[in-house]
Coordinates of C-alpha atoms in Angstrom, one line a residue:
M1 CA 13.5 34.0 -1.9
S2 CA 16.6 35.5 -0.1
L3 CA 17.4 35.7 3.6
H4 CA 18.4 39.2 3.1
R5 CA 14.9 40.5 2.0
V6 CA 12.9 42.2 4.7
T7 CA 9.9 40.1 3.4
F8 CA 11.8 37.0 4.2
W9 CA 9.6 35.9 7.2
S10 CA 6.4 37.0 5.8
E11 CA 6.9 35.1 2.6
L12 CA 8.1 32.0 4.4
L13 CA 4.9 32.1 6.8
E14 CA 2.7 32.3 3.6
K15 CA 4.3 29.3 2.1
V16 CA 4.1 27.5 5.5
L17 CA 0.3 28.2 5.7
I18 CA -0.1 27.1 2.1
A19 CA 1.6 23.8 3.0
D20 CA -0.5 23.5 6.1
D21 CA -3.8 23.9 4.2
I22 CA -2.6 21.4 1.6
K23 CA -1.8 18.9 4.2
N24 CA -4.8 19.2 6.4
K25 CA -7.6 19.6 3.7
R26 CA -8.6 16.5 1.7
D27 CA -10.2 18.2 -1.3
D28 CA -12.9 16.8 -3.5
A29 CA -10.4 15.5 -6.1
Q30 CA -8.6 13.4 -3.5
L31 CA -11.8 12.1 -2.1
E32 CA -13.1 11.3 -5.8
L33 CA -10.0 9.4 -6.4
E34 CA -10.3 7.2 -3.2
T35 CA -13.9 6.5 -4.1
L36 CA -13.0 5.5 -7.7
L37 CA -10.1 3.1 -6.7
K38 CA -12.4 1.5 -4.1
S39 CA -15.1 0.9 -6.5
K40 CA -12.9 -0.3 -9.4
L41 CA -10.3 -2.5 -7.6
L42 CA -11.7 -6.0 -7.1
S43 CA -9.9 -6.7 -3.8
N44 CA -11.0 -8.5 -0.6
S45 CA -8.9 -5.8 1.1
I46 CA -7.8 -2.5 0.0
G47 CA -5.9 0.3 1.6
I48 CA -5.3 3.8 0.2
Y49 CA -2.4 5.7 1.7
P50 CA -1.5 9.3 0.5
F51 CA 2.3 10.4 1.0
G52 CA 4.8 12.6 -0.2
S53 CA 5.4 16.4 0.1
R54 CA 1.7 17.3 0.4
I55 CA 1.2 14.9 3.2
M56 CA 4.4 15.8 5.0
G57 CA 3.5 19.4 5.2
V58 CA 6.1 20.8 2.7
G59 CA 4.1 20.8 -0.3
Q60 CA 3.2 23.7 -2.9
E61 CA 0.2 24.4 -4.7
T62 CA 1.8 22.7 -8.0
S63 CA 3.0 19.7 -5.9
D64 CA 1.8 16.2 -7.2
L65 CA 0.0 13.8 -4.8
D66 CA 1.5 10.5 -4.2
V67 CA -0.6 7.5 -3.2
Y68 CA 0.2 4.1 -2.1
V69 CA -2.4 1.3 -2.7
E70 CA -2.2 -1.8 -0.7
L71 CA -4.2 -4.7 -2.3
D72 CA -4.8 -7.9 -0.3
N73 CA -2.8 -7.1 2.7
S74 CA 0.4 -6.6 0.6
F75 CA 1.8 -3.8 2.7
Y76 CA 4.9 -5.6 3.9
E77 CA 6.0 -7.0 0.5
Y78 CA 9.5 -6.6 -0.2
S79 CA 11.6 -7.2 -3.5
E80 CA 14.5 -5.9 -5.2
S81 CA 12.7 -5.8 -8.5
P82 CA 8.9 -5.9 -9.4
T83 CA 7.5 -9.3 -9.3
M84 CA 4.8 -10.8 -11.7
E85 CA 2.2 -10.1 -8.8
V86 CA 3.4 -6.5 -8.5
L87 CA 3.1 -6.0 -12.4
K88 CA -0.4 -7.6 -12.3
R89 CA -1.4 -5.1 -9.6
Q90 CA -0.2 -2.2 -11.7
R91 CA -2.2 -3.3 -14.6
I92 CA -5.3 -3.6 -12.3
L93 CA -4.5 0.0 -11.2
S94 CA -4.0 1.2 -14.7
N95 CA -7.3 -0.3 -15.9
A96 CA -9.2 1.3 -13.1
F97 CA -8.9 4.5 -15.1
N98 CA -10.2 3.1 -18.5
S99 CA -13.8 4.4 -17.9
E100 CA -15.2 7.9 -17.8
S101 CA -14.2 10.0 -14.7
S102 CA -12.6 13.1 -13.8
W103 CA -9.4 11.4 -13.3
K104 CA -7.5 10.3 -16.3
R105 CA -4.5 8.0 -16.9
I106 CA -1.8 9.9 -18.7
A107 CA 1.3 7.5 -18.2
T108 CA 2.5 4.2 -16.9
Y109 CA 6.0 3.7 -15.9
G110 CA 8.1 0.6 -15.1
G111 CA 11.4 0.3 -13.0
R112 CA 12.1 -0.7 -9.6
C113 CA 8.7 0.9 -8.3
P114 CA 6.0 0.9 -11.1
I115 CA 3.7 3.9 -11.1
V116 CA 0.5 4.8 -12.8
T117 CA 0.3 8.7 -13.2
V118 CA -3.2 10.1 -13.5
K119 CA -4.5 13.7 -13.7
H120 CA -7.7 15.4 -12.4
T121 CA -9.6 17.9 -14.5
T122 CA -8.5 20.4 -11.9
G123 CA -4.9 19.9 -12.8
L124 CA -3.9 17.8 -9.7
Q125 CA -1.6 15.1 -10.8
C126 CA -1.1 11.9 -9.0
D127 CA 1.4 9.1 -8.9
I128 CA -0.1 5.8 -7.8
S129 CA 2.0 2.7 -6.8
C130 CA 1.2 -0.7 -5.3
L131 CA 4.8 -1.1 -4.1
N132 CA 5.5 2.2 -2.1
G133 CA 4.6 1.0 1.5
L134 CA 8.1 1.4 2.7
T135 CA 8.1 5.1 1.3
Y136 CA 5.0 5.9 3.0
R137 CA 6.5 4.6 6.3
Q138 CA 9.6 6.5 5.6
N139 CA 7.4 9.7 5.3
K140 CA 5.8 9.0 8.7
L141 CA 9.4 9.1 10.2
V142 CA 10.0 12.4 8.4
M143 CA 6.7 13.7 9.8
Y144 CA 7.8 12.7 13.4
L145 CA 11.1 14.5 13.0
F146 CA 9.4 17.7 11.8
E147 CA 7.1 17.3 15.0
I148 CA 9.7 17.0 17.5
Q149 CA 12.1 19.8 15.7
P150 CA 9.6 22.0 14.0
I151 CA 12.2 24.3 12.4
A152 CA 13.3 21.4 10.2
R153 CA 10.0 21.7 8.2
Y154 CA 10.3 25.4 7.9
M155 CA 13.8 25.0 6.5
V156 CA 12.7 22.4 3.9
I157 CA 9.8 24.8 2.8
Y158 CA 12.2 27.7 2.5
L159 CA 14.8 25.7 0.5
R160 CA 12.3 24.2 -1.8
G161 CA 11.5 27.7 -2.9
W162 CA 15.3 28.7 -3.0
I163 CA 16.5 25.8 -4.9
Q164 CA 13.9 26.6 -7.6
S165 CA 15.0 30.2 -7.7
I166 CA 18.6 29.1 -8.5
G167 CA 17.6 26.4 -11.1
L168 CA 18.8 23.4 -9.3
Q169 CA 15.4 21.8 -8.5
T170 CA 15.8 18.8 -10.9
S171 CA 19.1 17.8 -9.1
F172 CA 18.1 18.6 -5.4
R173 CA 14.6 17.5 -5.3
S174 CA 12.5 17.8 -2.2
H175 CA 13.5 14.3 -0.8
I176 CA 17.0 15.3 -1.2
L177 CA 16.7 18.7 0.7
I178 CA 14.9 16.6 3.4
L179 CA 17.7 14.4 3.9
M180 CA 20.2 17.3 3.7
V181 CA 18.2 19.2 6.5
I182 CA 17.9 16.3 8.7
F183 CA 21.7 15.6 8.4
F184 CA 22.6 19.1 9.0
L185 CA 20.5 19.4 12.2
Q186 CA 21.9 15.9 13.5
L187 CA 25.5 17.2 13.3
H188 CA 24.5 20.3 15.0
N189 CA 23.0 18.1 17.9
H190 CA 19.4 19.4 17.2
L191 CA 18.2 16.0 15.9
P192 CA 19.1 12.3 16.7
G193 CA 20.4 9.7 14.3
I194 CA 17.7 7.5 12.8
D195 CA 19.6 4.4 14.4
G196 CA 18.9 6.0 17.9
L197 CA 15.2 6.0 17.1
Q198 CA 15.3 2.4 15.9
K199 CA 17.4 1.2 18.7
N200 CA 16.6 -2.6 19.6
L201 CA 14.0 -2.7 16.8
E202 CA 13.8 -5.8 14.3
P203 CA 13.6 -5.5 10.6
T204 CA 10.0 -5.5 9.4
V205 CA 10.7 -5.8 5.6
G206 CA 13.5 -7.8 4.3
P207 CA 16.6 -6.4 6.1
W208 CA 14.9 -2.9 6.6
V209 CA 13.6 -1.6 9.9
T210 CA 10.5 0.8 9.0
T211 CA 9.4 1.5 12.4
F212 CA 10.8 3.7 15.2
N213 CA 10.5 4.5 18.8
Q214 CA 8.8 7.9 19.4
L215 CA 11.4 9.3 21.7
K216 CA 11.6 12.8 22.9
L217 CA 14.5 15.2 22.1
S218 CA 15.1 15.5 25.9
D219 CA 16.0 11.8 25.7
F220 CA 19.0 12.7 23.6
K221 CA 19.8 15.8 25.8
M222 CA 18.4 18.0 22.9
S223 CA 15.8 20.7 22.8
K224 CA 13.6 22.4 20.2
L225 CA 14.9 25.4 18.5
E226 CA 12.8 28.6 18.5
V227 CA 10.8 29.0 15.3
D228 CA 10.8 32.8 14.7
E229 CA 12.1 35.2 12.2
D230 CA 15.7 35.5 13.8
S231 CA 16.2 31.8 14.8
T232 CA 15.1 30.5 11.4
R233 CA 17.3 33.0 9.4
S234 CA 20.3 32.2 11.6
V235 CA 19.7 28.4 11.3
L236 CA 19.4 28.7 7.5
K237 CA 22.6 30.7 7.4
Q238 CA 24.3 28.0 9.3
F239 CA 22.9 25.5 6.8
F240 CA 24.4 27.6 3.8
Q241 CA 27.7 27.9 5.7
F242 CA 27.8 24.2 6.3
Y243 CA 27.0 22.9 2.7
A244 CA 29.1 25.7 1.2
N245 CA 32.0 24.0 2.7
F246 CA 30.9 20.4 3.0
N247 CA 33.3 17.8 1.3
F248 CA 30.9 15.9 -0.9
A249 CA 33.9 13.9 -2.2
K250 CA 35.1 12.5 1.1
Y251 CA 32.0 12.3 3.2
A252 CA 28.4 10.8 2.8
I253 CA 25.3 12.5 3.9
C254 CA 24.3 9.9 6.3
P255 CA 21.1 10.6 8.4
Y256 CA 20.9 7.1 9.5
L257 CA 23.9 7.5 11.7
G258 CA 23.6 11.4 12.0
R259 CA 27.4 11.9 11.9
Y260 CA 30.3 12.2 9.6
V261 CA 31.1 9.0 7.6
E262 CA 33.9 8.7 5.0
R263 CA 32.6 7.3 1.8
V264 CA 35.6 4.9 1.5
S265 CA 34.8 3.2 4.8
F266 CA 31.0 3.6 4.5
D267 CA 30.2 -0.2 4.7
R268 CA 32.3 -0.7 7.9
H269 CA 29.9 1.7 9.7
M270 CA 26.6 -0.1 8.7
P271 CA 24.8 -2.7 10.6
Q272 CA 25.4 -6.3 9.6
R273 CA 21.9 -6.6 8.0
Y274 CA 23.1 -3.9 5.5
T275 CA 26.5 -5.6 4.6
Q276 CA 25.1 -9.0 4.2
L277 CA 22.5 -7.8 1.5
R278 CA 23.9 -4.7 -0.1
C279 CA 24.5 -4.5 -3.8
R280 CA 27.8 -5.7 -5.2
D281 CA 28.8 -2.4 -6.7
N282 CA 29.3 0.2 -4.1
K283 CA 26.9 3.1 -5.0
F284 CA 28.4 5.2 -2.2
T285 CA 31.9 5.6 -3.6
R286 CA 31.4 5.7 -7.6
F287 CA 29.1 8.6 -7.8
T288 CA 29.7 12.3 -7.3
T289 CA 27.6 12.5 -4.2
A290 CA 26.6 10.0 -1.4
I291 CA 23.2 10.8 0.1
Q292 CA 21.9 7.8 2.0
D293 CA 18.2 6.9 2.3
F294 CA 17.6 6.2 6.1
I295 CA 15.3 3.2 5.6
F296 CA 16.7 1.6 2.3
L297 CA 20.4 1.8 3.7
D298 CA 21.9 0.6 0.4
F299 CA 20.2 3.4 -1.7
N300 CA 22.3 6.4 -2.6
K301 CA 19.6 9.1 -3.4
G302 CA 22.2 11.4 -4.7
W303 CA 23.5 9.0 -7.6
Q304 CA 22.2 11.4 -10.3
I305 CA 23.7 14.6 -9.0
K306 CA 26.5 15.8 -11.2
G307 CA 29.8 17.4 -10.2
M308 CA 28.7 20.7 -11.8
H309 CA 25.5 20.7 -9.7
V310 CA 27.4 20.4 -6.5
R311 CA 29.7 23.3 -7.5
A312 CA 26.7 25.4 -8.4
L313 CA 24.9 24.5 -5.0
Q314 CA 28.0 25.5 -3.1
Y315 CA 28.5 28.7 -4.9
K316 CA 25.0 29.7 -4.5
C317 CA 25.3 28.9 -0.7
R318 CA 28.3 31.2 -0.5
K319 CA 26.4 33.9 -2.2
E320 CA 23.6 33.7 0.5
L321 CA 26.4 34.5 3.1
E322 CA 27.5 37.7 1.5

C-alpha cells in the first residue's frame, strides 16, 4: 500500500468498508461466545464487553476479538499485579471451555493481565480477560477521538496495512500506531491533549482517570479535516515527514499532554497522582522509545521497540516521501 499508487484511495476505502462491517456486525460466532459464557459462568452479575481493533473500527478480517468479562461487578478493580481473586476468575473462564462447543481453548496466559485464548471453528480467535476493564474504557476514548476527527481512523487503517508491508508489524502494533497518529494530530492542532478532555475529572480506578468530557473540537478552536483522497494523502505525507525526523531519543510520544515532552524531564510534566505512584525505575528514559499510554500514565507502550526498528521505520517513512 503506497501513497503513490493510483489505487491508493480505492484500496483504502475498501479497507475502511471492511473495518466498518466488522465493527457493526455481531456475527454468529460472537453471539455464540456470549451465550456460552453466560451459561457457563456461575455469577450473580456478568457483563461481556468486546473491545480492540475490531470494535474501534480499524480491524481487518484476520484481527482477533478481545473481550472483557466482568464478574460480580468487578469492573473498577485495580491492582499492579493479578490478585488471587483475579486468578480464580481466570480459571473459571478457562474451565468454561472444557465442554463441547464451537469455541475451543487453545492457551492460557499469566502476567499482569491474565488471558484465556480461544478459537472458533470459523478461525476467529478471541482473547478473554477479567482484568481488562480499563483497556475497554481506553478504547471508548479512542473511538471518541475517531468520531470527532474521522481522518484519524482512516490514517490508522492505512498505516496498519503499510506497517505490515514493510515488515515492522510486530514492533509497531496497532495500539502503537493509534498513539502515534493521535500524538501527530495533537501536535498539528487537530486533536486536543487527553488532559484537556479529562480536565477537572477525578480518578476512577486507583490513580487513573478513565472517563472524559465529550467536548467538541470547536471548544479547542479546532475543526475537522476533510476526509477525501487529496486531504488524506496530504496528511499521511505529513505523518511520514514528522516521524522520519522525530527525535525518539530526546522526546516521548505523549498523547496525554499532546505536546513535546523531553524524556529526561518527563516526570515533572505529569500530574501529582502519577508522580506519587509511578514505578521506581523510570521506563521513559531507559528504553529506546517512550510511547505513553494515556490512561496508565506510567506505562511505556514502546518498551519493546529496538533501535533497529526505529531506524527502519524512519528509513521507510523517508522512502514514502520520494
